[in-house]
Amino acid sequence: SPVKAGAQPRPDHVVNQIIDTGPGFLNTMPAYIILAQLPVAWARGAVSNRLTLIAAIDVGFALSSRGRMLLIQEIAECALLLAMALLGLWVNWWFLMVGLVLHGGWDFLHHDKSGQTQRVVPCWHVPFCAVYDATLAVFVALYLAIRS
């Protein structure tokens, strides 16, 4: 069950969040394998597309929330991540890493624990995205630093 505003999270809630990070980490493995096989330009394009898709998913959550989540905030986040994706594709790949880290941080800090957004955003989404985005960002940084 969701944690009320200002209340301490129950131990089982914390354990569930830790368990929910596992799939985020494991789901980055196929991305590593696929990206490692691609030429650098294609890998940049793939990560750029992934970042755009991630941003669109957040807008979708806001649209399905029927006003519980501020659509303008999600559109602003989407625009920022889209800018990071395009800059990462056209200017410097470091923007891709920054965009991934920003999204993980956005999800972690933005989605409240009171249950207001939990009706729309699944409880596993925040820890999943935080771990997925962070580990993919580290991989992107290492991969592109070595291959560029």
Tab-separated table of N, CA and C in Angstrom:
chain	number	residue	atom	x	y	z
A	1	SER	N	0.842	-1.186	0.000
A	1	SER	CA	0.000	0.000	0.000
A	1	SER	C	0.884	1.244	0.000
A	2	PRO	N	0.381	2.369	-0.547
A	2	PRO	CA	1.186	3.579	-0.626
A	2	PRO	C	1.478	4.164	0.755
A	3	VAL	N	2.551	4.930	0.826
A	3	VAL	CA	2.959	5.578	2.064
A	3	VAL	C	2.287	6.942	2.106
A	4	LYS	N	1.714	7.317	3.247
A	4	LYS	CA	1.064	8.617	3.393
A	4	LYS	C	2.127	9.702	3.483
A	5	ALA	N	1.770	10.910	3.006
A	5	ALA	CA	2.694	12.040	3.024
A	5	ALA	C	3.190	12.282	4.448
A	6	GLY	N	4.505	12.414	4.613
A	6	GLY	CA	5.108	12.675	5.908
A	6	GLY	C	5.331	11.443	6.757
A	7	ALA	N	4.788	10.305	6.378
A	7	ALA	CA	4.944	9.076	7.160
A	7	ALA	C	6.216	8.351	6.755
A	8	GLN	N	6.731	7.581	7.673
A	8	GLN	CA	7.909	6.771	7.379
A	8	GLN	C	7.470	5.548	6.573
A	9	PRO	N	8.237	5.174	5.537
A	9	PRO	CA	7.847	3.978	4.789
A	9	PRO	C	7.946	2.730	5.660
A	10	ARG	N	6.996	1.827	5.480
A	10	ARG	CA	7.030	0.564	6.207
A	10	ARG	C	8.176	-0.286	5.669
A	11	PRO	N	8.752	-1.149	6.520
A	11	PRO	CA	9.862	-1.991	6.060
A	11	PRO	C	9.515	-2.829	4.839
A	12	ASP	N	8.272	-3.360	4.766
A	12	ASP	CA	7.926	-4.180	3.612
A	12	ASP	C	7.846	-3.337	2.338
A	13	HIS	N	7.499	-2.058	2.468
A	13	HIS	CA	7.474	-1.152	1.313
A	13	HIS	C	8.894	-0.944	0.790
A	14	VAL	N	9.840	-0.749	1.707
A	14	VAL	CA	11.245	-0.567	1.317
A	14	VAL	C	11.770	-1.832	0.656
A	15	VAL	N	11.447	-2.997	1.217
A	15	VAL	CA	11.885	-4.265	0.641
A	15	VAL	C	11.316	-4.420	-0.768
A	16	ASN	N	10.034	-4.094	-0.951
A	16	ASN	CA	9.434	-4.187	-2.285
A	16	ASN	C	10.123	-3.265	-3.271
A	17	GLN	N	10.502	-2.067	-2.843
A	17	GLN	CA	11.216	-1.168	-3.749
A	17	GLN	C	12.572	-1.736	-4.133
A	18	ILE	N	13.256	-2.354	-3.189
A	18	ILE	CA	14.556	-2.963	-3.494
A	18	ILE	C	14.365	-4.120	-4.472
A	19	ILE	N	13.337	-4.932	-4.254
A	19	ILE	CA	13.057	-6.048	-5.156
A	19	ILE	C	12.709	-5.532	-6.546
A	20	ASP	N	11.975	-4.422	-6.620
A	20	ASP	CA	11.570	-3.858	-7.907
A	20	ASP	C	12.740	-3.318	-8.719
A	21	THR	N	13.896	-3.089	-8.102
A	21	THR	CA	15.050	-2.607	-8.863
A	21	THR	C	15.707	-3.724	-9.673
A	22	GLY	N	15.518	-4.976	-9.264
A	22	GLY	CA	16.131	-6.113	-9.967
A	22	GLY	C	15.771	-6.187	-11.437
A	23	PRO	N	14.487	-6.144	-11.789
A	23	PRO	CA	14.132	-6.184	-13.212
A	23	PRO	C	14.701	-5.010	-14.005
A	24	GLY	N	14.804	-3.841	-13.381
A	24	GLY	CA	15.396	-2.701	-14.075
A	24	GLY	C	16.838	-2.977	-14.452
A	25	PHE	N	17.573	-3.588	-13.523
A	25	PHE	CA	18.964	-3.924	-13.800
A	25	PHE	C	19.057	-5.032	-14.850
A	26	LEU	N	18.249	-6.076	-14.688
A	26	LEU	CA	18.303	-7.205	-15.622
A	26	LEU	C	17.846	-6.822	-17.040
A	27	ASN	N	16.901	-5.900	-17.146
A	27	ASN	CA	16.424	-5.491	-18.459
A	27	ASN	C	17.418	-4.644	-19.229
A	28	THR	N	18.443	-4.150	-18.562
A	28	THR	CA	19.472	-3.421	-19.301
A	28	THR	C	20.447	-4.379	-19.995
A	29	MET	N	20.505	-5.613	-19.550
A	29	MET	CA	21.436	-6.578	-20.145
A	29	MET	C	21.231	-6.758	-21.653
A	30	PRO	N	20.000	-6.996	-22.128
A	30	PRO	CA	19.824	-7.098	-23.587
A	30	PRO	C	20.242	-5.820	-24.307
A	31	ALA	N	19.998	-4.672	-23.678
A	31	ALA	CA	20.413	-3.409	-24.297
A	31	ALA	C	21.929	-3.359	-24.445
A	32	TYR	N	22.656	-3.803	-23.428
A	32	TYR	CA	24.125	-3.831	-23.520
A	32	TYR	C	24.576	-4.701	-24.689
A	33	ILE	N	24.000	-5.878	-24.760
A	33	ILE	CA	24.409	-6.834	-25.795
A	33	ILE	C	24.121	-6.277	-27.181
A	34	ILE	N	22.933	-5.735	-27.368
A	34	ILE	CA	22.564	-5.200	-28.683
A	34	ILE	C	23.410	-3.980	-29.027
A	35	LEU	N	23.541	-3.049	-28.102
A	35	LEU	CA	24.317	-1.837	-28.382
A	35	LEU	C	25.777	-2.148	-28.678
A	36	ALA	N	26.326	-3.119	-27.994
A	36	ALA	CA	27.739	-3.473	-28.205
A	36	ALA	C	27.984	-4.019	-29.608
A	37	GLN	N	26.950	-4.548	-30.250
A	37	GLN	CA	27.100	-5.112	-31.597
A	37	GLN	C	26.930	-4.064	-32.697
A	38	LEU	N	26.389	-2.906	-32.349
A	38	LEU	CA	26.076	-1.888	-33.349
A	38	LEU	C	27.261	-0.959	-33.609
A	39	PRO	N	27.337	-0.424	-34.818
A	39	PRO	CA	28.305	0.672	-35.041
A	39	PRO	C	27.940	1.850	-34.129
A	40	VAL	N	28.913	2.687	-33.805
A	40	VAL	CA	28.711	3.777	-32.856
A	40	VAL	C	27.551	4.684	-33.268
A	41	ALA	N	27.464	5.051	-34.537
A	41	ALA	CA	26.396	5.942	-34.993
A	41	ALA	C	25.016	5.309	-34.777
A	42	TRP	N	24.904	4.028	-35.030
A	42	TRP	CA	23.625	3.337	-34.828
A	42	TRP	C	23.299	3.233	-33.343
A	43	ALA	N	24.315	2.969	-32.526
A	43	ALA	CA	24.101	2.878	-31.078
A	43	ALA	C	23.609	4.218	-30.533
A	44	ARG	N	24.195	5.314	-31.013
A	44	ARG	CA	23.736	6.642	-30.600
A	44	ARG	C	22.276	6.839	-30.990
A	45	GLY	N	21.937	6.437	-32.193
A	45	GLY	CA	20.556	6.552	-32.648
A	45	GLY	C	19.607	5.710	-31.815
A	46	ALA	N	20.034	4.507	-31.468
A	46	ALA	CA	19.184	3.614	-30.666
A	46	ALA	C	18.938	4.193	-29.278
A	47	VAL	N	19.975	4.717	-28.645
A	47	VAL	CA	19.816	5.302	-27.311
A	47	VAL	C	18.972	6.581	-27.393
A	48	SER	N	19.167	7.355	-28.441
A	48	SER	CA	18.367	8.558	-28.652
A	48	SER	C	16.886	8.207	-28.796
A	49	ASN	N	16.599	7.173	-29.578
A	49	ASN	CA	15.215	6.716	-29.721
A	49	ASN	C	14.651	6.219	-28.403
A	50	ARG	N	15.448	5.508	-27.636
A	50	ARG	CA	15.007	4.989	-26.333
A	50	ARG	C	14.640	6.143	-25.405
A	51	LEU	N	15.474	7.182	-25.392
A	51	LEU	CA	15.217	8.335	-24.530
A	51	LEU	C	13.925	9.044	-24.949
A	52	THR	N	13.674	9.136	-26.235
A	52	THR	CA	12.438	9.738	-26.732
A	52	THR	C	11.230	8.909	-26.306
A	53	LEU	N	11.339	7.600	-26.409
A	53	LEU	CA	10.252	6.708	-26.003
A	53	LEU	C	9.970	6.826	-24.504
A	54	ILE	N	11.010	6.891	-23.714
A	54	ILE	CA	10.863	7.043	-22.263
A	54	ILE	C	10.075	8.311	-21.950
A	55	ALA	N	10.414	9.406	-22.630
A	55	ALA	CA	9.721	10.679	-22.402
A	55	ALA	C	8.250	10.577	-22.786
A	56	ALA	N	7.972	9.908	-23.894
A	56	ALA	CA	6.587	9.758	-24.352
A	56	ALA	C	5.760	8.923	-23.375
A	57	ILE	N	6.371	7.926	-22.760
A	57	ILE	CA	5.664	7.099	-21.778
A	57	ILE	C	5.196	7.959	-20.600
A	58	ASP	N	6.048	8.877	-20.151
A	58	ASP	CA	5.661	9.745	-19.032
A	58	ASP	C	4.492	10.649	-19.399
A	59	VAL	N	4.467	11.155	-20.628
A	59	VAL	CA	3.322	11.953	-21.074
A	59	VAL	C	2.069	11.076	-21.102
A	60	GLY	N	2.221	9.837	-21.528
A	60	GLY	CA	1.098	8.905	-21.529
A	60	GLY	C	0.541	8.676	-20.135
A	61	PHE	N	1.413	8.561	-19.134
A	61	PHE	CA	0.952	8.430	-17.750
A	61	PHE	C	0.136	9.655	-17.351
A	62	ALA	N	0.609	10.843	-17.713
A	62	ALA	CA	-0.095	12.069	-17.350
A	62	ALA	C	-1.459	12.135	-18.031
A	63	LEU	N	-1.515	11.750	-19.294
A	63	LEU	CA	-2.790	11.768	-20.011
A	63	LEU	C	-3.779	10.782	-19.396
A	64	SER	N	-3.309	9.645	-18.967
A	64	SER	CA	-4.208	8.637	-18.398
A	64	SER	C	-4.573	8.924	-16.944
A	65	SER	N	-3.926	9.915	-16.334
A	65	SER	CA	-4.193	10.210	-14.922
A	65	SER	C	-5.461	11.028	-14.713
A	66	ARG	N	-6.007	11.571	-15.770
A	66	ARG	CA	-7.227	12.397	-15.692
A	66	ARG	C	-7.077	13.528	-14.679
A	67	GLY	N	-5.963	14.213	-14.778
A	67	GLY	CA	-5.764	15.395	-13.951
A	67	GLY	C	-5.015	15.192	-12.658
A	68	ARG	N	-4.740	13.948	-12.259
A	68	ARG	CA	-4.004	13.729	-11.009
A	68	ARG	C	-2.526	14.087	-11.167
A	69	MET	N	-2.032	14.014	-12.372
A	69	MET	CA	-0.654	14.422	-12.646
A	69	MET	C	-0.736	15.650	-13.555
A	70	LEU	N	0.117	16.606	-13.323
A	70	LEU	CA	0.093	17.816	-14.135
A	70	LEU	C	0.670	17.526	-15.518
A	71	LEU	N	-0.183	17.620	-16.510
A	71	LEU	CA	0.224	17.348	-17.886
A	71	LEU	C	1.324	18.295	-18.333
A	72	ILE	N	1.250	19.549	-17.942
A	72	ILE	CA	2.249	20.533	-18.374
A	72	ILE	C	3.641	20.162	-17.851
A	73	GLN	N	3.712	19.604	-16.635
A	73	GLN	CA	5.010	19.177	-16.097
A	73	GLN	C	5.578	18.029	-16.926
A	74	GLU	N	4.723	17.085	-17.277
A	74	GLU	CA	5.190	15.925	-18.047
A	74	GLU	C	5.583	16.337	-19.462
A	75	ILE	N	4.854	17.294	-20.042
A	75	ILE	CA	5.217	17.784	-21.375
A	75	ILE	C	6.554	18.522	-21.317
A	76	ALA	N	6.768	19.304	-20.260
A	76	ALA	CA	8.053	19.992	-20.089
A	76	ALA	C	9.190	18.984	-19.951
A	77	GLU	N	8.955	17.936	-19.164
A	77	GLU	CA	9.983	16.888	-19.019
A	77	GLU	C	10.227	16.211	-20.358
A	78	CYS	N	9.161	15.944	-21.090
A	78	CYS	CA	9.281	15.318	-22.404
A	78	CYS	C	10.097	16.196	-23.351
A	79	ALA	N	9.823	17.489	-23.347
A	79	ALA	CA	10.562	18.416	-24.218
A	79	ALA	C	12.045	18.437	-23.850
A	80	LEU	N	12.344	18.430	-22.561
A	80	LEU	CA	13.740	18.413	-22.114
A	80	LEU	C	14.434	17.128	-22.550
A	81	LEU	N	13.770	15.990	-22.346
A	81	LEU	CA	14.384	14.714	-22.729
A	81	LEU	C	14.506	14.594	-24.246
A	82	LEU	N	13.531	15.118	-24.973
A	82	LEU	CA	13.633	15.127	-26.435
A	82	LEU	C	14.812	15.985	-26.886
A	83	ALA	N	15.014	17.131	-26.238
A	83	ALA	CA	16.172	17.970	-26.554
A	83	ALA	C	17.474	17.216	-26.263
A	84	MET	N	17.521	16.519	-25.124
A	84	MET	CA	18.723	15.738	-24.788
A	84	MET	C	18.962	14.641	-25.827
A	85	ALA	N	17.879	14.006	-26.273
A	85	ALA	CA	18.000	12.939	-27.272
A	85	ALA	C	18.541	13.488	-28.585
A	86	LEU	N	18.021	14.616	-29.031
A	86	LEU	CA	18.478	15.196	-30.303
A	86	LEU	C	19.895	15.745	-30.197
A	87	LEU	N	20.199	16.411	-29.083
A	87	LEU	CA	21.569	16.902	-28.888
A	87	LEU	C	22.551	15.735	-28.794
A	88	GLY	N	22.135	14.663	-28.144
A	88	GLY	CA	22.981	13.477	-28.056
A	88	GLY	C	23.215	12.832	-29.398
A	89	LEU	N	22.240	12.914	-30.252
A	89	LEU	CA	22.358	12.335	-31.593
A	89	LEU	C	23.186	13.226	-32.518
A	90	TRP	N	22.966	14.512	-32.452
A	90	TRP	CA	23.572	15.432	-33.424
A	90	TRP	C	24.821	16.156	-32.942
A	91	VAL	N	24.954	16.379	-31.621
A	91	VAL	CA	26.047	17.222	-31.131
A	91	VAL	C	27.089	16.397	-30.385
A	92	ASN	N	26.683	15.815	-29.260
A	92	ASN	CA	27.631	15.077	-28.432
A	92	ASN	C	26.867	14.014	-27.662
A	93	TRP	N	27.374	12.802	-27.663
A	93	TRP	CA	26.672	11.688	-27.040
A	93	TRP	C	26.524	11.837	-25.535
A	94	TRP	N	27.287	12.711	-24.891
A	94	TRP	CA	27.151	12.912	-23.452
A	94	TRP	C	25.745	13.397	-23.085
A	95	PHE	N	25.078	14.082	-24.016
A	95	PHE	CA	23.706	14.517	-23.753
A	95	PHE	C	22.773	13.318	-23.536
A	96	LEU	N	23.069	12.200	-24.176
A	96	LEU	CA	22.259	10.991	-23.977
A	96	LEU	C	22.365	10.509	-22.541
A	97	MET	N	23.582	10.492	-22.040
A	97	MET	CA	23.792	10.057	-20.668
A	97	MET	C	23.104	11.008	-19.698
A	98	VAL	N	23.233	12.300	-19.926
A	98	VAL	CA	22.591	13.290	-19.062
A	98	VAL	C	21.068	13.114	-19.097
A	99	GLY	N	20.512	12.889	-20.275
A	99	GLY	CA	19.068	12.686	-20.398
A	99	GLY	C	18.589	11.465	-19.634
A	100	LEU	N	19.339	10.373	-19.710
A	100	LEU	CA	18.964	9.160	-18.971
A	100	LEU	C	19.001	9.398	-17.459
A	101	VAL	N	20.040	10.062	-16.988
A	101	VAL	CA	20.159	10.350	-15.562
A	101	VAL	C	19.045	11.301	-15.118
A	102	LEU	N	18.738	12.307	-15.952
A	102	LEU	CA	17.652	13.231	-15.622
A	102	LEU	C	16.316	12.503	-15.493
A	103	HIS	N	16.053	11.572	-16.403
A	103	HIS	CA	14.782	10.854	-16.321
A	103	HIS	C	14.698	9.992	-15.061
A	104	GLY	N	15.754	9.270	-14.756
A	104	GLY	CA	15.750	8.460	-13.534
A	104	GLY	C	15.531	9.328	-12.306
A	105	GLY	N	16.204	10.468	-12.260
A	105	GLY	CA	16.032	11.398	-11.147
A	105	GLY	C	14.639	11.998	-11.114
A	106	TRP	N	14.108	12.332	-12.291
A	106	TRP	CA	12.743	12.881	-12.393
A	106	TRP	C	11.736	11.895	-11.802
A	107	ASP	N	11.814	10.658	-12.227
A	107	ASP	CA	10.870	9.662	-11.716
A	107	ASP	C	11.010	9.495	-10.210
A	108	PHE	N	12.240	9.436	-9.742
A	108	PHE	CA	12.475	9.209	-8.321
A	108	PHE	C	11.958	10.369	-7.476
A	109	LEU	N	12.194	11.604	-7.926
A	109	LEU	CA	11.816	12.769	-7.137
A	109	LEU	C	10.383	13.241	-7.390
A	110	HIS	N	9.882	12.997	-8.596
A	110	HIS	CA	8.618	13.579	-9.001
A	110	HIS	C	7.395	12.777	-8.575
A	111	HIS	N	7.436	11.484	-8.698
A	111	HIS	CA	6.262	10.684	-8.383
A	111	HIS	C	6.122	10.551	-6.878
A	112	ASP	N	5.004	11.073	-6.374
A	112	ASP	CA	4.814	11.100	-4.927
A	112	ASP	C	4.584	9.698	-4.371
A	113	LYS	N	4.786	9.590	-3.094
A	113	LYS	CA	4.623	8.307	-2.421
A	113	LYS	C	3.271	8.224	-1.714
A	114	SER	N	2.430	9.258	-1.880
A	114	SER	CA	1.152	9.306	-1.177
A	114	SER	C	0.075	8.484	-1.853
A	115	GLY	N	0.349	8.001	-3.050
A	115	GLY	CA	-0.645	7.201	-3.747
A	115	GLY	C	-1.376	7.967	-4.827
A	116	GLN	N	-1.182	9.289	-4.889
A	116	GLN	CA	-1.881	10.099	-5.881
A	116	GLN	C	-1.498	9.689	-7.299
A	117	THR	N	-0.214	9.522	-7.583
A	117	THR	CA	0.192	9.094	-8.919
A	117	THR	C	0.266	7.574	-9.014
A	118	GLN	N	0.246	6.879	-7.880
A	118	GLN	CA	0.376	5.429	-7.909
A	118	GLN	C	-0.824	4.761	-8.560
A	119	ARG	N	-1.941	5.481	-8.639
A	119	ARG	CA	-3.096	4.915	-9.325
A	119	ARG	C	-2.838	4.810	-10.828
A	120	VAL	N	-1.932	5.626	-11.329
A	120	VAL	CA	-1.621	5.661	-12.757
A	120	VAL	C	-0.263	5.028	-13.017
A	121	VAL	N	0.725	5.433	-12.245
A	121	VAL	CA	2.089	4.939	-12.397
A	121	VAL	C	2.238	3.706	-11.511
A	122	PRO	N	2.544	2.542	-12.097
A	122	PRO	CA	2.683	1.328	-11.278
A	122	PRO	C	3.761	1.495	-10.205
A	123	CYS	N	3.573	0.857	-9.065
A	123	CYS	CA	4.511	1.015	-7.950
A	123	CYS	C	5.930	0.573	-8.308
A	124	TRP	N	6.074	-0.338	-9.251
A	124	TRP	CA	7.395	-0.821	-9.630
A	124	TRP	C	8.091	0.113	-10.616
A	125	HIS	N	7.355	1.064	-11.201
A	125	HIS	CA	7.901	1.902	-12.272
A	125	HIS	C	9.066	2.778	-11.810
A	126	VAL	N	8.924	3.424	-10.660
A	126	VAL	CA	9.956	4.361	-10.213
A	126	VAL	C	11.282	3.655	-9.928
A	127	PRO	N	11.316	2.597	-9.098
A	127	PRO	CA	12.609	1.940	-8.889
A	127	PRO	C	13.148	1.286	-10.162
A	128	PHE	N	12.253	0.741	-10.994
A	128	PHE	CA	12.671	0.136	-12.258
A	128	PHE	C	13.382	1.181	-13.121
A	129	CYS	N	12.731	2.332	-13.319
A	129	CYS	CA	13.319	3.366	-14.172
A	129	CYS	C	14.603	3.938	-13.588
A	130	ALA	N	14.623	4.139	-12.271
A	130	ALA	CA	15.824	4.703	-11.654
A	130	ALA	C	17.032	3.807	-11.923
A	131	VAL	N	16.868	2.514	-11.740
A	131	VAL	CA	17.979	1.579	-11.955
A	131	VAL	C	18.267	1.401	-13.447
A	132	TYR	N	17.217	1.225	-14.250
A	132	TYR	CA	17.401	1.029	-15.693
A	132	TYR	C	18.125	2.224	-16.298
A	133	ASP	N	17.644	3.433	-16.006
A	133	ASP	CA	18.245	4.630	-16.584
A	133	ASP	C	19.678	4.837	-16.115
A	134	ALA	N	19.925	4.618	-14.822
A	134	ALA	CA	21.274	4.824	-14.291
A	134	ALA	C	22.263	3.823	-14.878
A	135	THR	N	21.888	2.548	-14.937
A	135	THR	CA	22.824	1.554	-15.464
A	135	THR	C	23.014	1.730	-16.973
A	136	LEU	N	21.971	2.091	-17.692
A	136	LEU	CA	22.132	2.336	-19.123
A	136	LEU	C	22.989	3.575	-19.364
A	137	ALA	N	22.846	4.593	-18.517
A	137	ALA	CA	23.677	5.795	-18.643
A	137	ALA	C	25.153	5.462	-18.434
A	138	VAL	N	25.448	4.646	-17.429
A	138	VAL	CA	26.845	4.246	-17.190
A	138	VAL	C	27.374	3.449	-18.382
A	139	PHE	N	26.566	2.518	-18.896
A	139	PHE	CA	26.992	1.749	-20.053
A	139	PHE	C	27.236	2.646	-21.258
A	140	VAL	N	26.315	3.566	-21.515
A	140	VAL	CA	26.458	4.486	-22.650
A	140	VAL	C	27.743	5.293	-22.507
A	141	ALA	N	28.004	5.794	-21.303
A	141	ALA	CA	29.217	6.577	-21.083
A	141	ALA	C	30.468	5.748	-21.346
A	142	LEU	N	30.513	4.541	-20.795
A	142	LEU	CA	31.692	3.692	-20.991
A	142	LEU	C	31.842	3.252	-22.441
A	143	TYR	N	30.738	2.803	-23.017
A	143	TYR	CA	30.751	2.288	-24.397
A	143	TYR	C	31.177	3.369	-25.384
A	144	LEU	N	30.542	4.521	-25.297
A	144	LEU	CA	30.847	5.559	-26.275
A	144	LEU	C	32.192	6.236	-26.007
A	145	ALA	N	32.631	6.274	-24.736
A	145	ALA	CA	33.957	6.804	-24.454
A	145	ALA	C	35.031	5.902	-25.042
A	146	ILE	N	34.824	4.619	-24.997
A	146	ILE	CA	35.804	3.663	-25.522
A	146	ILE	C	35.746	3.599	-27.045
A	147	ARG	N	34.538	3.591	-27.610
A	147	ARG	CA	34.374	3.395	-29.054
A	147	ARG	C	34.475	4.667	-29.890
A	148	SER	N	34.303	5.843	-29.252
A	148	SER	CA	34.328	7.096	-30.037
A	148	SER	C	35.746	7.549	-30.295
